[in-house]
Amino acid sequence: MLEIKKLFSGYGTIPILRDIEFSVKAGEILLIVGENGAGKSTLLRTVAGLIKPTEGTVELNGTNIAGAEPDKIVSRGLRLVLDGHQVFPEISVYDNLRLGASARKSSKAEFDRDVAEMFAVFPILEQKLRARARDLSGGQQQMLALAQAFVVKPSVLLCDEPSTGLAITLMPPIIDFLKKWAASGTAIVIVEQHLEIALGMAARVMLLERGAIRFSGTAPEFKQYIAAPAKEPPGAAKEASGAA
């Protein structure tokens, strides 16, 4: 569904990502973790076309979309949900959903069905259907951003910190929703800091450190990795012995 090969990217002359390679299959959830500044958001923005890579390929359903314009990438079935409540503030919740659905050719009945499914997950959005998005709380705007992406029905969803602005008690239903979404065949790549919650839904985990992949494996393997004692870099013990 999505395959990244030898990806390098950054901002202007400042390199951030180095030799990134991974793939995500249909129905799979990949969790990306790492400290602030590790390159997680830069990676999602590069895949989605908001940042142009300097090297490498981004294959979506077998087509290289690296460097393509974001709207072209969306039309091919990839959607990025940014952190920070990225919605259209001056229009209503309902019109935000309609704009989200405009990227997908669907009937009114299909749109209504998708919206009803979103309301089952986020009932507050139905209560505020005619309210302007700017009048929603930060957490409600984040719910709306996720709902916008859902009605597009992308084949690949990139989700950057969905817990931003949300009370931790709201995360379990969002996680359950994303798991159900993946089960329908969507490939999901998610950046999330709340590991104790996010690990329960991920098939695989990738750890970024200073723009490079430090670990890639299954969720159980990642738990073992972070639980293991810190390992010295290769050659460190030998160097220390020589210094003594």
PDB file of C-alpha atoms in Angstrom:
ATOM      1  CA  MET A   1       0.000   0.000   0.000  1.00  0.00           C
ATOM      2  CA  LEU A   2       2.750   2.459   1.023  1.00  0.00           C
ATOM      3  CA  GLU A   3       6.470   1.883   0.570  1.00  0.00           C
ATOM      4  CA  ILE A   4       9.251   4.347   1.420  1.00  0.00           C
ATOM      5  CA  LYS A   5      12.754   3.767   0.037  1.00  0.00           C
ATOM      6  CA  LYS A   6      15.989   5.633   0.891  1.00  0.00           C
ATOM      7  CA  LEU A   7      14.125   8.828   1.809  1.00  0.00           C
ATOM      8  CA  PHE A   8      16.086  11.973   2.674  1.00  0.00           C
ATOM      9  CA  SER A   9      14.291  15.206   3.535  1.00  0.00           C
ATOM     10  CA  GLY A  10      14.555  18.440   5.484  1.00  0.00           C
ATOM     11  CA  TYR A  11      13.974  22.167   5.457  1.00  0.00           C
ATOM     12  CA  GLY A  12      15.983  24.089   2.884  1.00  0.00           C
ATOM     13  CA  THR A  13      19.628  23.216   3.444  1.00  0.00           C
ATOM     14  CA  ILE A  14      18.921  21.675   6.867  1.00  0.00           C
ATOM     15  CA  PRO A  15      18.777  17.849   6.606  1.00  0.00           C
ATOM     16  CA  ILE A  16      16.346  16.107   8.963  1.00  0.00           C
ATOM     17  CA  LEU A  17      15.562  12.624   7.660  1.00  0.00           C
ATOM     18  CA  ARG A  18      18.320  10.219   6.593  1.00  0.00           C
ATOM     19  CA  ASP A  19      17.876   7.012   4.615  1.00  0.00           C
ATOM     20  CA  ILE A  20      14.342   6.190   5.801  1.00  0.00           C
ATOM     21  CA  GLU A  21      12.871   2.902   4.587  1.00  0.00           C
ATOM     22  CA  PHE A  22       9.616   1.223   5.634  1.00  0.00           C
ATOM     23  CA  SER A  23       6.361  -0.096   4.230  1.00  0.00           C
ATOM     24  CA  VAL A  24       2.765  -0.379   5.415  1.00  0.00           C
ATOM     25  CA  LYS A  25       0.291  -2.950   4.170  1.00  0.00           C
ATOM     26  CA  ALA A  26      -3.456  -2.594   3.737  1.00  0.00           C
ATOM     27  CA  GLY A  27      -5.176  -2.989   7.104  1.00  0.00           C
ATOM     28  CA  GLU A  28      -1.956  -2.480   9.065  1.00  0.00           C
ATOM     29  CA  ILE A  29      -1.233   0.166  11.727  1.00  0.00           C
ATOM     30  CA  LEU A  30       2.339   1.439  12.033  1.00  0.00           C
ATOM     31  CA  LEU A  31       3.160   3.508  15.113  1.00  0.00           C
ATOM     32  CA  ILE A  32       6.040   5.986  14.818  1.00  0.00           C
ATOM     33  CA  VAL A  33       7.639   7.137  18.059  1.00  0.00           C
ATOM     34  CA  GLY A  34      10.614   9.246  19.066  1.00  0.00           C
ATOM     35  CA  GLU A  35      11.620  12.278  21.073  1.00  0.00           C
ATOM     36  CA  ASN A  36      10.666  15.807  20.050  1.00  0.00           C
ATOM     37  CA  GLY A  37      12.786  16.812  17.070  1.00  0.00           C
ATOM     38  CA  ALA A  38      13.418  13.228  15.969  1.00  0.00           C
ATOM     39  CA  GLY A  39      11.784  13.889  12.583  1.00  0.00           C
ATOM     40  CA  LYS A  40       8.372  12.240  13.036  1.00  0.00           C
ATOM     41  CA  SER A  41       6.234  15.118  11.773  1.00  0.00           C
ATOM     42  CA  THR A  42       8.770  15.898   9.043  1.00  0.00           C
ATOM     43  CA  LEU A  43       8.394  12.319   7.816  1.00  0.00           C
ATOM     44  CA  LEU A  44       4.599  12.492   7.611  1.00  0.00           C
ATOM     45  CA  ARG A  45       4.707  15.900   5.921  1.00  0.00           C
ATOM     46  CA  THR A  46       7.226  14.627   3.379  1.00  0.00           C
ATOM     47  CA  VAL A  47       5.139  11.560   2.525  1.00  0.00           C
ATOM     48  CA  ALA A  48       2.044  13.789   2.157  1.00  0.00           C
ATOM     49  CA  GLY A  49       3.817  16.232  -0.183  1.00  0.00           C
ATOM     50  CA  LEU A  50       4.011  19.243   2.147  1.00  0.00           C
ATOM     51  CA  ILE A  51       7.816  18.926   2.150  1.00  0.00           C
ATOM     52  CA  LYS A  52       9.749  17.898  -0.961  1.00  0.00           C
ATOM     53  CA  PRO A  53      12.250  15.081  -0.388  1.00  0.00           C
ATOM     54  CA  THR A  54      15.833  15.557  -1.551  1.00  0.00           C
ATOM     55  CA  GLU A  55      16.265  11.852  -2.328  1.00  0.00           C
ATOM     56  CA  GLY A  56      14.291   8.634  -2.329  1.00  0.00           C
ATOM     57  CA  THR A  57      10.885   7.354  -3.381  1.00  0.00           C
ATOM     58  CA  VAL A  58       7.416   7.290  -1.848  1.00  0.00           C
ATOM     59  CA  GLU A  59       5.346   4.600  -3.539  1.00  0.00           C
ATOM     60  CA  LEU A  60       1.580   4.668  -3.071  1.00  0.00           C
ATOM     61  CA  ASN A  61      -0.136   1.627  -4.569  1.00  0.00           C
ATOM     62  CA  GLY A  62       2.889   1.118  -6.807  1.00  0.00           C
ATOM     63  CA  THR A  63       3.188   4.730  -8.028  1.00  0.00           C
ATOM     64  CA  ASN A  64       6.037   7.005  -6.958  1.00  0.00           C
ATOM     65  CA  ILE A  65       4.454  10.167  -5.530  1.00  0.00           C
ATOM     66  CA  ALA A  66       7.635  11.670  -4.057  1.00  0.00           C
ATOM     67  CA  GLY A  67       7.622  15.417  -4.746  1.00  0.00           C
ATOM     68  CA  ALA A  68       4.045  15.478  -6.063  1.00  0.00           C
ATOM     69  CA  GLU A  69       1.716  18.288  -5.004  1.00  0.00           C
ATOM     70  CA  PRO A  70      -0.404  17.552  -1.906  1.00  0.00           C
ATOM     71  CA  ASP A  71      -3.730  17.764  -3.768  1.00  0.00           C
ATOM     72  CA  LYS A  72      -2.525  15.180  -6.282  1.00  0.00           C
ATOM     73  CA  ILE A  73      -1.464  12.889  -3.468  1.00  0.00           C
ATOM     74  CA  VAL A  74      -4.866  13.253  -1.771  1.00  0.00           C
ATOM     75  CA  SER A  75      -6.598  12.366  -5.043  1.00  0.00           C
ATOM     76  CA  ARG A  76      -4.540   9.164  -5.179  1.00  0.00           C
ATOM     77  CA  GLY A  77      -5.876   8.049  -1.801  1.00  0.00           C
ATOM     78  CA  LEU A  78      -3.528   9.368   0.902  1.00  0.00           C
ATOM     79  CA  ARG A  79      -4.678  11.738   3.646  1.00  0.00           C
ATOM     80  CA  LEU A  80      -2.699  13.476   6.405  1.00  0.00           C
ATOM     81  CA  VAL A  81      -4.341  14.625   9.643  1.00  0.00           C
ATOM     82  CA  LEU A  82      -2.046  17.211  11.222  1.00  0.00           C
ATOM     83  CA  ASP A  83      -1.838  18.019  14.899  1.00  0.00           C
ATOM     84  CA  GLY A  84      -3.027  21.421  16.062  1.00  0.00           C
ATOM     85  CA  HIS A  85      -6.697  21.216  15.020  1.00  0.00           C
ATOM     86  CA  GLN A  86      -6.353  21.899  11.264  1.00  0.00           C
ATOM     87  CA  VAL A  87      -9.968  22.650  10.276  1.00  0.00           C
ATOM     88  CA  PHE A  88     -11.777  25.457   8.450  1.00  0.00           C
ATOM     89  CA  PRO A  89     -12.626  27.750  11.375  1.00  0.00           C
ATOM     90  CA  GLU A  90     -15.201  30.071   9.787  1.00  0.00           C
ATOM     91  CA  ILE A  91     -17.625  27.445   8.499  1.00  0.00           C
ATOM     92  CA  SER A  92     -19.851  24.967  10.296  1.00  0.00           C
ATOM     93  CA  VAL A  93     -18.988  21.459  11.425  1.00  0.00           C
ATOM     94  CA  TYR A  94     -21.278  20.068   8.733  1.00  0.00           C
ATOM     95  CA  ASP A  95     -19.650  22.154   5.986  1.00  0.00           C
ATOM     96  CA  ASN A  96     -16.215  21.049   7.175  1.00  0.00           C
ATOM     97  CA  LEU A  97     -17.330  17.463   6.658  1.00  0.00           C
ATOM     98  CA  ARG A  98     -18.749  18.288   3.231  1.00  0.00           C
ATOM     99  CA  LEU A  99     -15.443  19.869   2.214  1.00  0.00           C
ATOM    100  CA  GLY A 100     -13.611  16.796   3.434  1.00  0.00           C
ATOM    101  CA  ALA A 101     -15.842  14.568   1.336  1.00  0.00           C
ATOM    102  CA  SER A 102     -15.283  16.712  -1.765  1.00  0.00           C
ATOM    103  CA  ALA A 103     -11.958  14.906  -2.302  1.00  0.00           C
ATOM    104  CA  ARG A 104     -13.893  11.683  -2.855  1.00  0.00           C
ATOM    105  CA  LYS A 105     -16.536  10.825  -5.413  1.00  0.00           C
ATOM    106  CA  SER A 106     -19.412   9.487  -3.337  1.00  0.00           C
ATOM    107  CA  SER A 107     -23.181   9.636  -3.298  1.00  0.00           C
ATOM    108  CA  LYS A 108     -25.244  11.625  -0.796  1.00  0.00           C
ATOM    109  CA  ALA A 109     -26.321   8.340   0.787  1.00  0.00           C
ATOM    110  CA  GLU A 110     -22.709   7.245   1.250  1.00  0.00           C
ATOM    111  CA  PHE A 111     -21.798  10.621   2.760  1.00  0.00           C
ATOM    112  CA  ASP A 112     -24.753  10.489   5.151  1.00  0.00           C
ATOM    113  CA  ARG A 113     -23.797   6.962   6.216  1.00  0.00           C
ATOM    114  CA  ASP A 114     -20.176   7.967   6.856  1.00  0.00           C
ATOM    115  CA  VAL A 115     -21.244  11.045   8.835  1.00  0.00           C
ATOM    116  CA  ALA A 116     -23.608   8.938  10.955  1.00  0.00           C
ATOM    117  CA  GLU A 117     -20.723   6.561  11.694  1.00  0.00           C
ATOM    118  CA  MET A 118     -18.568   9.498  12.784  1.00  0.00           C
ATOM    119  CA  PHE A 119     -21.323  10.809  15.061  1.00  0.00           C
ATOM    120  CA  ALA A 120     -21.442   7.420  16.768  1.00  0.00           C
ATOM    121  CA  VAL A 121     -17.761   7.894  17.654  1.00  0.00           C
ATOM    122  CA  PHE A 122     -17.877  11.658  18.322  1.00  0.00           C
ATOM    123  CA  PRO A 123     -21.470  12.486  19.377  1.00  0.00           C
ATOM    124  CA  ILE A 124     -20.457  16.024  20.356  1.00  0.00           C
ATOM    125  CA  LEU A 125     -19.970  16.816  16.657  1.00  0.00           C
ATOM    126  CA  GLU A 126     -23.625  15.990  15.963  1.00  0.00           C
ATOM    127  CA  GLN A 127     -24.672  18.242  18.825  1.00  0.00           C
ATOM    128  CA  LYS A 128     -22.613  21.081  17.330  1.00  0.00           C
ATOM    129  CA  LEU A 129     -23.387  20.307  13.694  1.00  0.00           C
ATOM    130  CA  ARG A 130     -24.310  23.909  12.788  1.00  0.00           C
ATOM    131  CA  ALA A 131     -21.706  25.600  15.008  1.00  0.00           C
ATOM    132  CA  ARG A 132     -18.681  27.227  13.411  1.00  0.00           C
ATOM    133  CA  ALA A 133     -15.533  25.184  13.813  1.00  0.00           C
ATOM    134  CA  ARG A 134     -13.761  28.046  15.563  1.00  0.00           C
ATOM    135  CA  ASP A 135     -16.321  27.857  18.382  1.00  0.00           C
ATOM    136  CA  LEU A 136     -15.388  24.256  19.182  1.00  0.00           C
ATOM    137  CA  SER A 137     -12.893  23.410  21.894  1.00  0.00           C
ATOM    138  CA  GLY A 138      -9.419  22.299  20.835  1.00  0.00           C
ATOM    139  CA  GLY A 139     -10.302  18.666  21.454  1.00  0.00           C
ATOM    140  CA  GLN A 140     -13.528  18.958  19.468  1.00  0.00           C
ATOM    141  CA  GLN A 141     -11.622  20.508  16.552  1.00  0.00           C
ATOM    142  CA  GLN A 142      -9.236  17.538  16.615  1.00  0.00           C
ATOM    143  CA  MET A 143     -12.240  15.202  16.455  1.00  0.00           C
ATOM    144  CA  LEU A 144     -13.521  17.175  13.470  1.00  0.00           C
ATOM    145  CA  ALA A 145     -10.152  16.877  11.712  1.00  0.00           C
ATOM    146  CA  LEU A 146     -10.296  13.096  12.110  1.00  0.00           C
ATOM    147  CA  ALA A 147     -13.895  13.047  10.891  1.00  0.00           C
ATOM    148  CA  GLN A 148     -12.919  15.076   7.812  1.00  0.00           C
ATOM    149  CA  ALA A 149     -10.314  12.474   6.938  1.00  0.00           C
ATOM    150  CA  PHE A 150     -12.703   9.574   7.520  1.00  0.00           C
ATOM    151  CA  VAL A 151     -15.341  10.790   5.068  1.00  0.00           C
ATOM    152  CA  VAL A 152     -12.682  10.873   2.332  1.00  0.00           C
ATOM    153  CA  LYS A 153     -12.120   7.120   2.907  1.00  0.00           C
ATOM    154  CA  PRO A 154      -8.389   7.195   2.008  1.00  0.00           C
ATOM    155  CA  SER A 155      -6.466   4.006   1.327  1.00  0.00           C
ATOM    156  CA  VAL A 156      -3.610   5.381   3.474  1.00  0.00           C
ATOM    157  CA  LEU A 157      -4.106   7.596   6.539  1.00  0.00           C
ATOM    158  CA  LEU A 158      -1.250   9.511   8.155  1.00  0.00           C
ATOM    159  CA  CYS A 159      -2.178  10.777  11.604  1.00  0.00           C
ATOM    160  CA  ASP A 160       0.084  13.157  13.544  1.00  0.00           C
ATOM    161  CA  GLU A 161      -0.570  13.189  17.301  1.00  0.00           C
ATOM    162  CA  PRO A 162      -4.360  12.566  17.324  1.00  0.00           C
ATOM    163  CA  SER A 163      -4.377  13.034  21.107  1.00  0.00           C
ATOM    164  CA  THR A 164      -3.407  16.715  20.805  1.00  0.00           C
ATOM    165  CA  GLY A 165      -5.919  18.783  22.762  1.00  0.00           C
ATOM    166  CA  LEU A 166      -7.903  15.726  23.830  1.00  0.00           C
ATOM    167  CA  ALA A 167      -8.531  14.531  27.362  1.00  0.00           C
ATOM    168  CA  ILE A 168      -6.813  11.192  27.874  1.00  0.00           C
ATOM    169  CA  THR A 169     -10.227   9.630  28.600  1.00  0.00           C
ATOM    170  CA  LEU A 170     -11.210  10.303  24.973  1.00  0.00           C
ATOM    171  CA  MET A 171      -8.304   8.350  23.541  1.00  0.00           C
ATOM    172  CA  PRO A 172      -9.644   4.763  23.953  1.00  0.00           C
ATOM    173  CA  PRO A 173     -12.680   5.331  21.674  1.00  0.00           C
ATOM    174  CA  ILE A 174     -10.422   7.047  19.115  1.00  0.00           C
ATOM    175  CA  ILE A 175      -8.000   4.114  19.231  1.00  0.00           C
ATOM    176  CA  ASP A 176     -10.894   1.661  18.816  1.00  0.00           C
ATOM    177  CA  PHE A 177     -12.159   3.710  15.893  1.00  0.00           C
ATOM    178  CA  LEU A 178      -8.743   3.699  14.177  1.00  0.00           C
ATOM    179  CA  LYS A 179      -8.475  -0.071  14.684  1.00  0.00           C
ATOM    180  CA  LYS A 180     -11.878  -0.550  13.083  1.00  0.00           C
ATOM    181  CA  TRP A 181     -10.872   1.786  10.254  1.00  0.00           C
ATOM    182  CA  ALA A 182      -7.711  -0.260   9.614  1.00  0.00           C
ATOM    183  CA  ALA A 183      -9.716  -3.498   9.692  1.00  0.00           C
ATOM    184  CA  SER A 184     -11.709  -2.192   6.722  1.00  0.00           C
ATOM    185  CA  GLY A 185      -8.460  -2.172   4.673  1.00  0.00           C
ATOM    186  CA  THR A 186      -6.944   1.254   5.299  1.00  0.00           C
ATOM    187  CA  ALA A 187      -3.212   1.432   5.998  1.00  0.00           C
ATOM    188  CA  ILE A 188      -2.598   3.742   8.965  1.00  0.00           C
ATOM    189  CA  VAL A 189       0.632   5.461  10.017  1.00  0.00           C
ATOM    190  CA  ILE A 190       0.273   7.205  13.354  1.00  0.00           C
ATOM    191  CA  VAL A 191       2.592   9.396  15.416  1.00  0.00           C
ATOM    192  CA  GLU A 192       1.565   9.334  19.065  1.00  0.00           C
ATOM    193  CA  GLN A 193       3.284  10.063  22.390  1.00  0.00           C
ATOM    194  CA  HIS A 194       0.879   8.128  24.636  1.00  0.00           C
ATOM    195  CA  LEU A 195       2.639   4.787  24.232  1.00  0.00           C
ATOM    196  CA  GLU A 196       0.638   2.946  26.865  1.00  0.00           C
ATOM    197  CA  ILE A 197      -2.485   3.496  24.749  1.00  0.00           C
ATOM    198  CA  ALA A 198      -1.127   3.531  21.207  1.00  0.00           C
ATOM    199  CA  LEU A 199       0.904   0.321  21.522  1.00  0.00           C
ATOM    200  CA  GLY A 200      -2.300  -1.630  21.991  1.00  0.00           C
ATOM    201  CA  MET A 201      -3.433  -0.917  18.446  1.00  0.00           C
ATOM    202  CA  ALA A 202      -0.163  -1.031  16.483  1.00  0.00           C
ATOM    203  CA  ALA A 203       0.987  -4.055  14.526  1.00  0.00           C
ATOM    204  CA  ARG A 204       4.464  -2.593  14.173  1.00  0.00           C
ATOM    205  CA  VAL A 205       6.496   0.213  15.750  1.00  0.00           C
ATOM    206  CA  MET A 206       9.257   2.369  14.289  1.00  0.00           C
ATOM    207  CA  LEU A 207      11.520   4.461  16.517  1.00  0.00           C
ATOM    208  CA  LEU A 208      13.109   7.568  15.017  1.00  0.00           C
ATOM    209  CA  GLU A 209      16.185   9.109  16.557  1.00  0.00           C
ATOM    210  CA  ARG A 210      17.821  12.222  15.074  1.00  0.00           C
ATOM    211  CA  GLY A 211      16.186  11.646  11.702  1.00  0.00           C
ATOM    212  CA  ALA A 212      17.152   7.993  11.337  1.00  0.00           C
ATOM    213  CA  ILE A 213      15.441   4.699  12.161  1.00  0.00           C
ATOM    214  CA  ARG A 214      16.788   3.328  15.435  1.00  0.00           C
ATOM    215  CA  PHE A 215      14.324   0.429  15.755  1.00  0.00           C
ATOM    216  CA  SER A 216      11.687  -1.254  13.611  1.00  0.00           C
ATOM    217  CA  GLY A 217       9.682  -4.291  14.645  1.00  0.00           C
ATOM    218  CA  THR A 218       6.468  -5.636  16.122  1.00  0.00           C
ATOM    219  CA  ALA A 219       4.820  -4.035  19.139  1.00  0.00           C
ATOM    220  CA  PRO A 220       5.891  -6.921  21.466  1.00  0.00           C
ATOM    221  CA  GLU A 221       9.471  -6.634  20.160  1.00  0.00           C
ATOM    222  CA  PHE A 222       9.426  -2.885  20.836  1.00  0.00           C
ATOM    223  CA  LYS A 223       8.273  -3.468  24.403  1.00  0.00           C
ATOM    224  CA  GLN A 224      11.221  -5.800  24.911  1.00  0.00           C
ATOM    225  CA  TYR A 225      13.555  -3.277  23.290  1.00  0.00           C
ATOM    226  CA  ILE A 226      12.612  -0.405  25.584  1.00  0.00           C
ATOM    227  CA  ALA A 227      12.630  -2.677  28.628  1.00  0.00           C
ATOM    228  CA  ALA A 228      16.153  -3.958  27.944  1.00  0.00           C
ATOM    229  CA  PRO A 229      19.172  -2.282  29.625  1.00  0.00           C
ATOM    230  CA  ALA A 230      20.811   0.422  27.520  1.00  0.00           C
ATOM    231  CA  LYS A 231      23.435  -1.087  25.269  1.00  0.00           C
ATOM    232  CA  GLU A 232      26.830   0.497  24.747  1.00  0.00           C
ATOM    233  CA  PRO A 233      27.696   1.476  21.171  1.00  0.00           C
ATOM    234  CA  PRO A 234      29.844  -1.120  19.370  1.00  0.00           C
ATOM    235  CA  GLY A 235      33.466  -0.760  20.375  1.00  0.00           C
ATOM    236  CA  ALA A 236      32.723   1.380  23.443  1.00  0.00           C
ATOM    237  CA  ALA A 237      33.952  -1.221  25.959  1.00  0.00           C
ATOM    238  CA  LYS A 238      37.140  -1.783  23.967  1.00  0.00           C
ATOM    239  CA  GLU A 239      37.835   1.946  23.795  1.00  0.00           C
ATOM    240  CA  ALA A 240      37.237   2.316  27.535  1.00  0.00           C
ATOM    241  CA  SER A 241      39.625  -0.590  28.247  1.00  0.00           C
ATOM    242  CA  GLY A 242      42.302   0.941  26.063  1.00  0.00           C
ATOM    243  CA  ALA A 243      41.906   4.308  27.763  1.00  0.00           C
ATOM    244  CA  ALA A 244      42.369   2.677  31.170  1.00  0.00           C
TER     245      ALA A 244
END
